[in-house]
Short mmCIF file of C-alpha atoms in Angstrom, two decimals:
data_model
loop_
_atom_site.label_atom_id
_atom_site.label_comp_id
_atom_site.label_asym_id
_atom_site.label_seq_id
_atom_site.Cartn_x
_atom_site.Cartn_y
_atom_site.Cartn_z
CA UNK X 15 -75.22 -48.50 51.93
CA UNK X 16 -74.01 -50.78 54.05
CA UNK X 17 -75.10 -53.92 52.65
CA UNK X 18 -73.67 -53.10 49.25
CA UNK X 19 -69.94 -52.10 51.32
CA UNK X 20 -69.81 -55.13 52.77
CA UNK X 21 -70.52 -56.83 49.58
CA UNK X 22 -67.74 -54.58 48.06
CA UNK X 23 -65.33 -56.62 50.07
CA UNK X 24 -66.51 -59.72 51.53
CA UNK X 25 -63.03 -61.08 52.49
CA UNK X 26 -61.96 -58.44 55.01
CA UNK X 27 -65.36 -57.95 56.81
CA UNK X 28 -66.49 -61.35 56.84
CA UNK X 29 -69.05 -60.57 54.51
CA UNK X 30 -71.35 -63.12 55.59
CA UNK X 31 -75.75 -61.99 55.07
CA UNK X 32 -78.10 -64.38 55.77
CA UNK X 33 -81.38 -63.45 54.90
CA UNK X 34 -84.36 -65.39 53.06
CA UNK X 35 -83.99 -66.06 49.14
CA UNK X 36 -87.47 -64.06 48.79
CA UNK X 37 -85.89 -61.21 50.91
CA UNK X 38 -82.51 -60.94 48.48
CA UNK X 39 -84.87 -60.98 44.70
CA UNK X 40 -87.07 -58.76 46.44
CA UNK X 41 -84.64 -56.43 46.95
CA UNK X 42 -83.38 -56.81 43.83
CA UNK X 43 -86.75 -56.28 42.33
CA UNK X 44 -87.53 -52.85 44.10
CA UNK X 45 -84.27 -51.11 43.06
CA UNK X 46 -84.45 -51.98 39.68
CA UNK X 47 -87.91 -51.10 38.77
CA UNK X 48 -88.57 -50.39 34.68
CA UNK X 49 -91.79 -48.78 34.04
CA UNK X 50 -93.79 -48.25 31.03
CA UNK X 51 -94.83 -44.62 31.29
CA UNK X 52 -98.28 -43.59 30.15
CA UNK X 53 -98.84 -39.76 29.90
CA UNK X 54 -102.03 -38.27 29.29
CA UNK X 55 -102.65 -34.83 30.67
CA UNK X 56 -100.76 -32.30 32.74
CA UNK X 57 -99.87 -34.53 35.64
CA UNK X 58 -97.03 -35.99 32.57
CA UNK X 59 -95.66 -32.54 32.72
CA UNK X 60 -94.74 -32.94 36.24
CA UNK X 61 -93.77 -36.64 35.75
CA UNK X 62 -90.86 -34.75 32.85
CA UNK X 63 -89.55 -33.01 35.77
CA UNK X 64 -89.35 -35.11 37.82
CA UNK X 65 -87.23 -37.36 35.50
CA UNK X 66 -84.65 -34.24 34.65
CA UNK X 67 -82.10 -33.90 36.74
CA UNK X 68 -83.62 -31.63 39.89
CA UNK X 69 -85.75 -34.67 40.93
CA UNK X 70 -83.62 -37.59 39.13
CA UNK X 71 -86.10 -40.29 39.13
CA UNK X 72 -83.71 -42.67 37.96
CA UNK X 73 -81.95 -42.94 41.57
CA UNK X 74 -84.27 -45.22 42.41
CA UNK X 75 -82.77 -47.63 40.05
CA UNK X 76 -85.79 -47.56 37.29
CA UNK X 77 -84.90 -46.75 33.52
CA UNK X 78 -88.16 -45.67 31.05
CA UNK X 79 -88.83 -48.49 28.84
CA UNK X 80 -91.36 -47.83 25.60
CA UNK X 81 -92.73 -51.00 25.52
CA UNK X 82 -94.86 -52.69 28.36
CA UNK X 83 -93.05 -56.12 27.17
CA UNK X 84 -89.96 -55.07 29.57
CA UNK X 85 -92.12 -52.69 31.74
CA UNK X 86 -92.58 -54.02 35.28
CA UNK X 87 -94.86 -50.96 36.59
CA UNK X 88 -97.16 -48.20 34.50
CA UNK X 89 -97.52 -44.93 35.51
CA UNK X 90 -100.90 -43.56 34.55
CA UNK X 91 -100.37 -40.01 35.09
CA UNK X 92 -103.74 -37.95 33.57
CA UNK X 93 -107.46 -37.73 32.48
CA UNK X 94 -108.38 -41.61 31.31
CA UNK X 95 -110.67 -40.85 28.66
CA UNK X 96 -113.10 -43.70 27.53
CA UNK X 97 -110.83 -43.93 24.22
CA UNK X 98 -108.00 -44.10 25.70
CA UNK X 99 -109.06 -46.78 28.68
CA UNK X 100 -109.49 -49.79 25.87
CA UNK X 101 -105.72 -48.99 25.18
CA UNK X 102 -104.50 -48.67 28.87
CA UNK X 103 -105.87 -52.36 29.24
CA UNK X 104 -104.46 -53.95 25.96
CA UNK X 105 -100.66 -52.64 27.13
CA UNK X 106 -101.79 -54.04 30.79
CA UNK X 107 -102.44 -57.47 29.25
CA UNK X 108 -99.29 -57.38 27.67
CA UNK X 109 -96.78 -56.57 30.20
CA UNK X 110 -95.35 -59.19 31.79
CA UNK X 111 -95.81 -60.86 35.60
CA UNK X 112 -95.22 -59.65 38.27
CA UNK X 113 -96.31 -55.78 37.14
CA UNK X 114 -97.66 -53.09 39.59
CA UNK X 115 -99.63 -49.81 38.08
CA UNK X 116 -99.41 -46.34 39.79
CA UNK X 117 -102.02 -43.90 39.17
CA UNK X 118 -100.91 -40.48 39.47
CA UNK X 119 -103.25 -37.38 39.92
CA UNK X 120 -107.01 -36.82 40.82
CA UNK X 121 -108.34 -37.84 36.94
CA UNK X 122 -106.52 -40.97 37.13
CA UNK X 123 -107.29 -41.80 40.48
CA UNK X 124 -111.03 -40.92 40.49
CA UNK X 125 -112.06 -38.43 37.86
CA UNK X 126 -110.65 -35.88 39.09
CA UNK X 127 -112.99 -32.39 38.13
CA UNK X 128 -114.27 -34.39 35.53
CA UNK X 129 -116.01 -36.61 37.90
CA UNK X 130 -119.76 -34.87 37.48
CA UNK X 131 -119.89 -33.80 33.83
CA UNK X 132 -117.12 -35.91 32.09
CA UNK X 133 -119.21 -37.96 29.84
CA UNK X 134 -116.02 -39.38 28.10
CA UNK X 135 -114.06 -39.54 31.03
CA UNK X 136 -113.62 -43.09 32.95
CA UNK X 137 -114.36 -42.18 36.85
CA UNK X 138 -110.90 -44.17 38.05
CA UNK X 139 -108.29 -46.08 36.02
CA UNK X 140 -109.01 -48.59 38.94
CA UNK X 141 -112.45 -49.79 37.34
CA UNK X 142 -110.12 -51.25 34.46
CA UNK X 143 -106.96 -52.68 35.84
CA UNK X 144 -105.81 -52.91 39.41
CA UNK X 145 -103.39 -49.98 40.57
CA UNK X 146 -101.22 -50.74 43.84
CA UNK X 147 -100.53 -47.01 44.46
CA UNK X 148 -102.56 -43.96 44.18
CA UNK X 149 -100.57 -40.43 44.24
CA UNK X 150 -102.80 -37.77 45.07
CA UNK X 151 -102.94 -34.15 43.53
CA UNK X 152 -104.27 -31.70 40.73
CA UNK X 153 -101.44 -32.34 39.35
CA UNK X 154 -99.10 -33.93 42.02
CA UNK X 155 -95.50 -32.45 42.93
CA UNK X 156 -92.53 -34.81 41.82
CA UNK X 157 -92.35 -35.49 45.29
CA UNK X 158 -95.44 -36.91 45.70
CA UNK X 159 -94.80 -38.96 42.87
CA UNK X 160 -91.17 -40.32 44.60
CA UNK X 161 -93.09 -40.82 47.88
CA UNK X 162 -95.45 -42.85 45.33
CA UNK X 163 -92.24 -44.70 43.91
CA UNK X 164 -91.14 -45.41 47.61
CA UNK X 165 -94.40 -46.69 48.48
CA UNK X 166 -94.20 -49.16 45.46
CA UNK X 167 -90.68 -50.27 46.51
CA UNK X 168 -91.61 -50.86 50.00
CA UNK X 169 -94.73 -53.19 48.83
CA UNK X 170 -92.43 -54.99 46.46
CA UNK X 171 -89.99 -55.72 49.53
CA UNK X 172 -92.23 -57.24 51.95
CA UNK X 173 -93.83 -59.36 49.06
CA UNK X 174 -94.33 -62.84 48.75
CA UNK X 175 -92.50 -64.95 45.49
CA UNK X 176 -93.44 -67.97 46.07
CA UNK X 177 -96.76 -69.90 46.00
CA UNK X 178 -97.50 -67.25 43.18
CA UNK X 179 -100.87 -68.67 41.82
CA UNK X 180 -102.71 -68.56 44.95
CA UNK X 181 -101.44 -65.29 45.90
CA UNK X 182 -102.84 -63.98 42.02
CA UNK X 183 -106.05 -65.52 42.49
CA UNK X 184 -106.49 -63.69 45.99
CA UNK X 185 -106.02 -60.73 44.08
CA UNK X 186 -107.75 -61.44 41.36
CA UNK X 187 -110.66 -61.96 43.66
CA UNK X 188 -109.91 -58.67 45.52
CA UNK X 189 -110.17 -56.70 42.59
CA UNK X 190 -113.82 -58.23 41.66
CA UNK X 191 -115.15 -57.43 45.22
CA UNK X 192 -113.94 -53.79 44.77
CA UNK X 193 -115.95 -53.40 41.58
CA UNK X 194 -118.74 -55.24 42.18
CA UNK X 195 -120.26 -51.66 43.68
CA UNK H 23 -111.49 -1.25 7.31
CA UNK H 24 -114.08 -1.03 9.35
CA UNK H 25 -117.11 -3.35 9.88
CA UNK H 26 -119.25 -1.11 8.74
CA UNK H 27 -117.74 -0.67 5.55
CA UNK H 28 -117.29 -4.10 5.16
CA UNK H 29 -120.84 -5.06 6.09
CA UNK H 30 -121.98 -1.97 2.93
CA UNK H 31 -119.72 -3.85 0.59
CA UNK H 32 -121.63 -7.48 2.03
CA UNK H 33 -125.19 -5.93 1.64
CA UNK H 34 -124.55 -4.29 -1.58
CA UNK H 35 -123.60 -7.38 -3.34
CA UNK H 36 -125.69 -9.73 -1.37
CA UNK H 37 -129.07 -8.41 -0.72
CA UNK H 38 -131.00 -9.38 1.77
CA UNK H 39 -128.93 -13.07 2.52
CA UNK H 40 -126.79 -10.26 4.36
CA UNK H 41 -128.50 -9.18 8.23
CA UNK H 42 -128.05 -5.62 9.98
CA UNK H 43 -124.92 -5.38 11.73
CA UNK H 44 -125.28 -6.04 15.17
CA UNK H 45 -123.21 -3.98 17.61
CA UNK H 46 -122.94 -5.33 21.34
CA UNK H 47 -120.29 -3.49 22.74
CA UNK H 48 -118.31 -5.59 25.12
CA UNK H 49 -118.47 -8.32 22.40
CA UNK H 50 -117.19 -7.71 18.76
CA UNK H 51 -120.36 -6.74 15.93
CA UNK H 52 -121.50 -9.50 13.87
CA UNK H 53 -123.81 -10.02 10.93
CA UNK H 54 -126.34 -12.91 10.55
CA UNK H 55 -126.22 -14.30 6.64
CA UNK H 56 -128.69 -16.88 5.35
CA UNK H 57 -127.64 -20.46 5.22
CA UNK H 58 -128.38 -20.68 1.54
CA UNK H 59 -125.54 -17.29 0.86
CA UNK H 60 -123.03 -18.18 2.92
CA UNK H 61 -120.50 -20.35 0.88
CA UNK H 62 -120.92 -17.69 -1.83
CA UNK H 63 -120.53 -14.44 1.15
CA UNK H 64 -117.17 -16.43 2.24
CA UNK H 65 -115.86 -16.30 -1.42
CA UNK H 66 -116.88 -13.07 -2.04
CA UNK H 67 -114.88 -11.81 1.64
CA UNK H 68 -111.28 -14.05 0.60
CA UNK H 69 -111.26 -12.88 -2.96
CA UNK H 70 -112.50 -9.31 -2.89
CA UNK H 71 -109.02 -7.50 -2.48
CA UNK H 72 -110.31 -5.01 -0.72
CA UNK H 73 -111.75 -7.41 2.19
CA UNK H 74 -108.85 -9.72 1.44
CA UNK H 75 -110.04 -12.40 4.71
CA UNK H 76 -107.57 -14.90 4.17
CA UNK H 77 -107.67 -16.19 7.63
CA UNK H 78 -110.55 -18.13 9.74
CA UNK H 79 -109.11 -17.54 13.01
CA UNK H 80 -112.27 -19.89 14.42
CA UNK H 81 -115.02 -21.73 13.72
CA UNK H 82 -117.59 -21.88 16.93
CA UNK H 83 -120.98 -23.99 17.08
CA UNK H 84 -123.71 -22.65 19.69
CA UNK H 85 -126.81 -24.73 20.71
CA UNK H 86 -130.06 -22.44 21.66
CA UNK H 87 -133.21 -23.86 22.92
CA UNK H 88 -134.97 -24.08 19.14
CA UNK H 89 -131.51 -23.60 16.99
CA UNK H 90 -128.26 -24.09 16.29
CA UNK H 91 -125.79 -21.82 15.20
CA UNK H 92 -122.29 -21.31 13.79
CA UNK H 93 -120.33 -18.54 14.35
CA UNK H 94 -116.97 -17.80 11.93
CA UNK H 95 -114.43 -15.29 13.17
CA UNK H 96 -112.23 -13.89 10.24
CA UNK H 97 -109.48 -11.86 10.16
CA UNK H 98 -107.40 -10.64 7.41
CA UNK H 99 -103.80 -10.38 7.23
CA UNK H 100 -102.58 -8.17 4.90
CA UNK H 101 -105.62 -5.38 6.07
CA UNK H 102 -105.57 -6.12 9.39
CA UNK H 103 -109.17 -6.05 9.91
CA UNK H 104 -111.43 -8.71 11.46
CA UNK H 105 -115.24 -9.82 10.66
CA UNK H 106 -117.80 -12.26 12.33
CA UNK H 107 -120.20 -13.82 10.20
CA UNK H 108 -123.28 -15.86 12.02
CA UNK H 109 -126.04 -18.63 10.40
CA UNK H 110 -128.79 -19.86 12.18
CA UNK H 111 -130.30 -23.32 11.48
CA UNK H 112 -132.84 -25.10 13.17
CA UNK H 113 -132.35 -28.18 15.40
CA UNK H 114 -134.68 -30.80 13.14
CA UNK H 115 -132.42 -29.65 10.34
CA UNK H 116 -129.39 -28.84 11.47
CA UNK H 117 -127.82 -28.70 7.30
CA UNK H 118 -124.87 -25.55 6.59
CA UNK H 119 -122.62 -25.60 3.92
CA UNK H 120 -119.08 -26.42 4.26
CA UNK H 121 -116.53 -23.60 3.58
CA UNK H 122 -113.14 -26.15 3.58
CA UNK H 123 -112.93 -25.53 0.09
CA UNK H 124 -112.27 -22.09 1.07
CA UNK H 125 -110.19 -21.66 4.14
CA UNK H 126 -108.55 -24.71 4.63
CA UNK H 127 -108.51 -24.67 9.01
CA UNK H 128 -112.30 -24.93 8.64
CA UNK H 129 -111.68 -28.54 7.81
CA UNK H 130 -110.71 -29.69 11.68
CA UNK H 131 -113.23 -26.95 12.73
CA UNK H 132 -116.21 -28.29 11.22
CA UNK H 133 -115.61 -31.89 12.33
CA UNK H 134 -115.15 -30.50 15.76
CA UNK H 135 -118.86 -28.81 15.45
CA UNK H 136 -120.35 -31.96 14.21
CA UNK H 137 -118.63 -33.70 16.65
CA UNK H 138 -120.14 -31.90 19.71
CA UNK H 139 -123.12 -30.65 18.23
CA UNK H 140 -123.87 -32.92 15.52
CA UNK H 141 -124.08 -29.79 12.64
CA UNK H 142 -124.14 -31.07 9.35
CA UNK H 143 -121.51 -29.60 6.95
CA UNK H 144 -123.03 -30.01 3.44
CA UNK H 145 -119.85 -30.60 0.90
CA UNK H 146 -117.38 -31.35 3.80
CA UNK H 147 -114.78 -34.17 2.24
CA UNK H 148 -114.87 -35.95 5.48
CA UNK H 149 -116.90 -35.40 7.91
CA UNK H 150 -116.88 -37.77 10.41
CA UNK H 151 -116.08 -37.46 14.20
CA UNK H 152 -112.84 -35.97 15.13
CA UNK H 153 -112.67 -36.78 19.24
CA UNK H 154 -114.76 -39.06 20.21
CA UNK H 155 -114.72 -42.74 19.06
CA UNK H 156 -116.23 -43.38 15.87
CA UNK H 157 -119.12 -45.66 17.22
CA UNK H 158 -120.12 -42.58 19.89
CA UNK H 159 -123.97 -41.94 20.14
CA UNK H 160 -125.36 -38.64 20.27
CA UNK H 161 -123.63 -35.47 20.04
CA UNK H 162 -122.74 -34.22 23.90
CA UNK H 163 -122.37 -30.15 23.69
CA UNK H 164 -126.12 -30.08 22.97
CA UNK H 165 -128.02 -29.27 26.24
CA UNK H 166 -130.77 -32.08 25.85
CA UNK H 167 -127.36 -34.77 25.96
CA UNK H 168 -127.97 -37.80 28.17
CA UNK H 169 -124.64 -39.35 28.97
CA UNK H 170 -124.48 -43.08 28.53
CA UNK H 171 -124.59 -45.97 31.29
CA UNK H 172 -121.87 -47.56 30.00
CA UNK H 173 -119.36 -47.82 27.09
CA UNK H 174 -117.98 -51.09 26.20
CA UNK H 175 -118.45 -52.40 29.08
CA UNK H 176 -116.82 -49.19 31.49
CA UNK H 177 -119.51 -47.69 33.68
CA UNK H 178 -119.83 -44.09 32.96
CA UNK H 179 -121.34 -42.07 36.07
CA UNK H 180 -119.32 -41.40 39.05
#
């Protein structure tokens, strides 16, 4: 808190902070993260807790949106059927840049225990879009899903702005090595 | 009543359409009826008052090396008695008829079976596929299922 105190009074403290312009959005950016949440299975039932009061996801500053138009993140959190991928990557398309996905739970992450006989299960939401966190668990305590959220704020912090396109196309090109197998 | 008297009332009226009542103890009796019968057995157990069935608690489908088979739990409100009917239809020609018109939660329940097993329900309204995508090949509860390569473009296997 002490940042925000001494911007509380700048006058009286000297309230002076130097720091880079990147380093001020960014933090801007990780404490005010709005998410498009996409439930599927049970690891949604443990995502509802964790946004009622015990857990309070909303202390870290993000507010539920229900429409990936405003969404910065998506939370995958359950089984990504085969019917249900096509629709995960039309509401990827259409969120906006910069967006970040975390996958939440075993199915989401890699199949989960549908990973041998799950014929109309995809193996990984990561062989459609590109996921920057993966919370592990069958299903995952709200916990694990904060540590998740914290994980995804600290990434957002130490990330570049600027020089955007290059930084896209590395990914971009990141992405395509990791499937290629 | 029991299923024995409801499986006399069955055999009386239906002749030989209507199997011998098998009894496996940990598992509840069941009768085997002819493909041809059944939409007219089903009637025959919701509008008898005495059998009064005016509930299909489920609708199963089973896949066996040579057949396929649908099983139909009943159960009856009012009498508080239950029945289990069975038909048997071979896999080339896989053809029951549809009792929707009848109970009305066999609608769902027969899509599922020809979902997964690929059953034909002969007077079904709609039958078409009820989980997976419309444009889905094969039908994957049967034990001779392949699973695809890909779908759309999404690898499949692990």
């Amino acid at each position: 808190m002490g940042l925000l105190n001494r911007l509380d009074n700048p006058y009286e403290t000297g309230g002076i902070i130097l720091g880079t312009l990147e380093d001020i959005l960014n933090w801007g950016r990780s404490k005010s993260d709005w998410y498009l949440h996409f439930g599927l299975a049970c690891c949604a039932i443990e995502f509802m807790s964790m946004n009622a009061s015990h857990f309070d996801f909303m202390r870290f500053g993000i507010i539920p949106r229900a429409t990936p138009r405003q969404a910065d993140f998506i939370m995958i959190t359950g089984t990504v059927t085969l019917k249900m991928a096509e629709r995960i990557k039309v509401l990827w398309e259409q969120m906006a840049e910069p967006k970040y996905c975390i996958s939440v739970g075993s199915c989401a992450n890699s199949g989960g225990p549908y990973w041998q006989y799950g014929y109309h299960v995809l193996k990984g939401v990561d062989r459609i879009i590109p996921v920057h966190v993966y919370v592990p668990g069958c299903p995952p305590r709200p916990e694990a899903m904060e540590e998740g959220m914290m994980k995804l704020q600290k990434m957002i912090d130490q990330q570049a702005i600027f020089r955007k396109r290059q930084r896209l196309a590395e990914e971009e090109k990141l992405f395509e090595l990791q499937n290629k197998g | 009543m029991t299923y024995e008297e409801i499986h006399k009332i069955l055999k009386e009226k239906f002749g030989d359409s209507v199997g011998e009542l098998v009894n496996n103890p940990p598992s509840d009796p069941y009768v085997e009826v002819s493909a041809e019968k059944l939409f007219d057995i089903c009637l025959e157990l919701r509008d008898n008052p005495e059998l009064d069935f005016d509930y299909l608690m489920c609708l199963s489908g089973v896949d066996f090396p040579e057949n396929l088979q649908v099983v139909y739990h009943l159960y009856s409100m009012n009498k508080k008695h239950k029945f289990v009917l069975k038909v048997t239809v071979p896999k080339d020609n896989p053809k029951v008829p549809s009792i929707e018109r009848i109970w009305r939660s066999a609608d769902w329940h027969e899509r599922e079976a020809y979902d997964l097993f690929g059953i034909i329900f002969e007077g079904h309204h709609n039958l078409i596929r009820i989980f997976l995508p419309y444009d889905w090949e094969g039908h994957p509860l049967r034990k001779d299922y392949k699973e695809p390569e890909t779908y759309h473009g999404m690898r499949v296997p692990y």
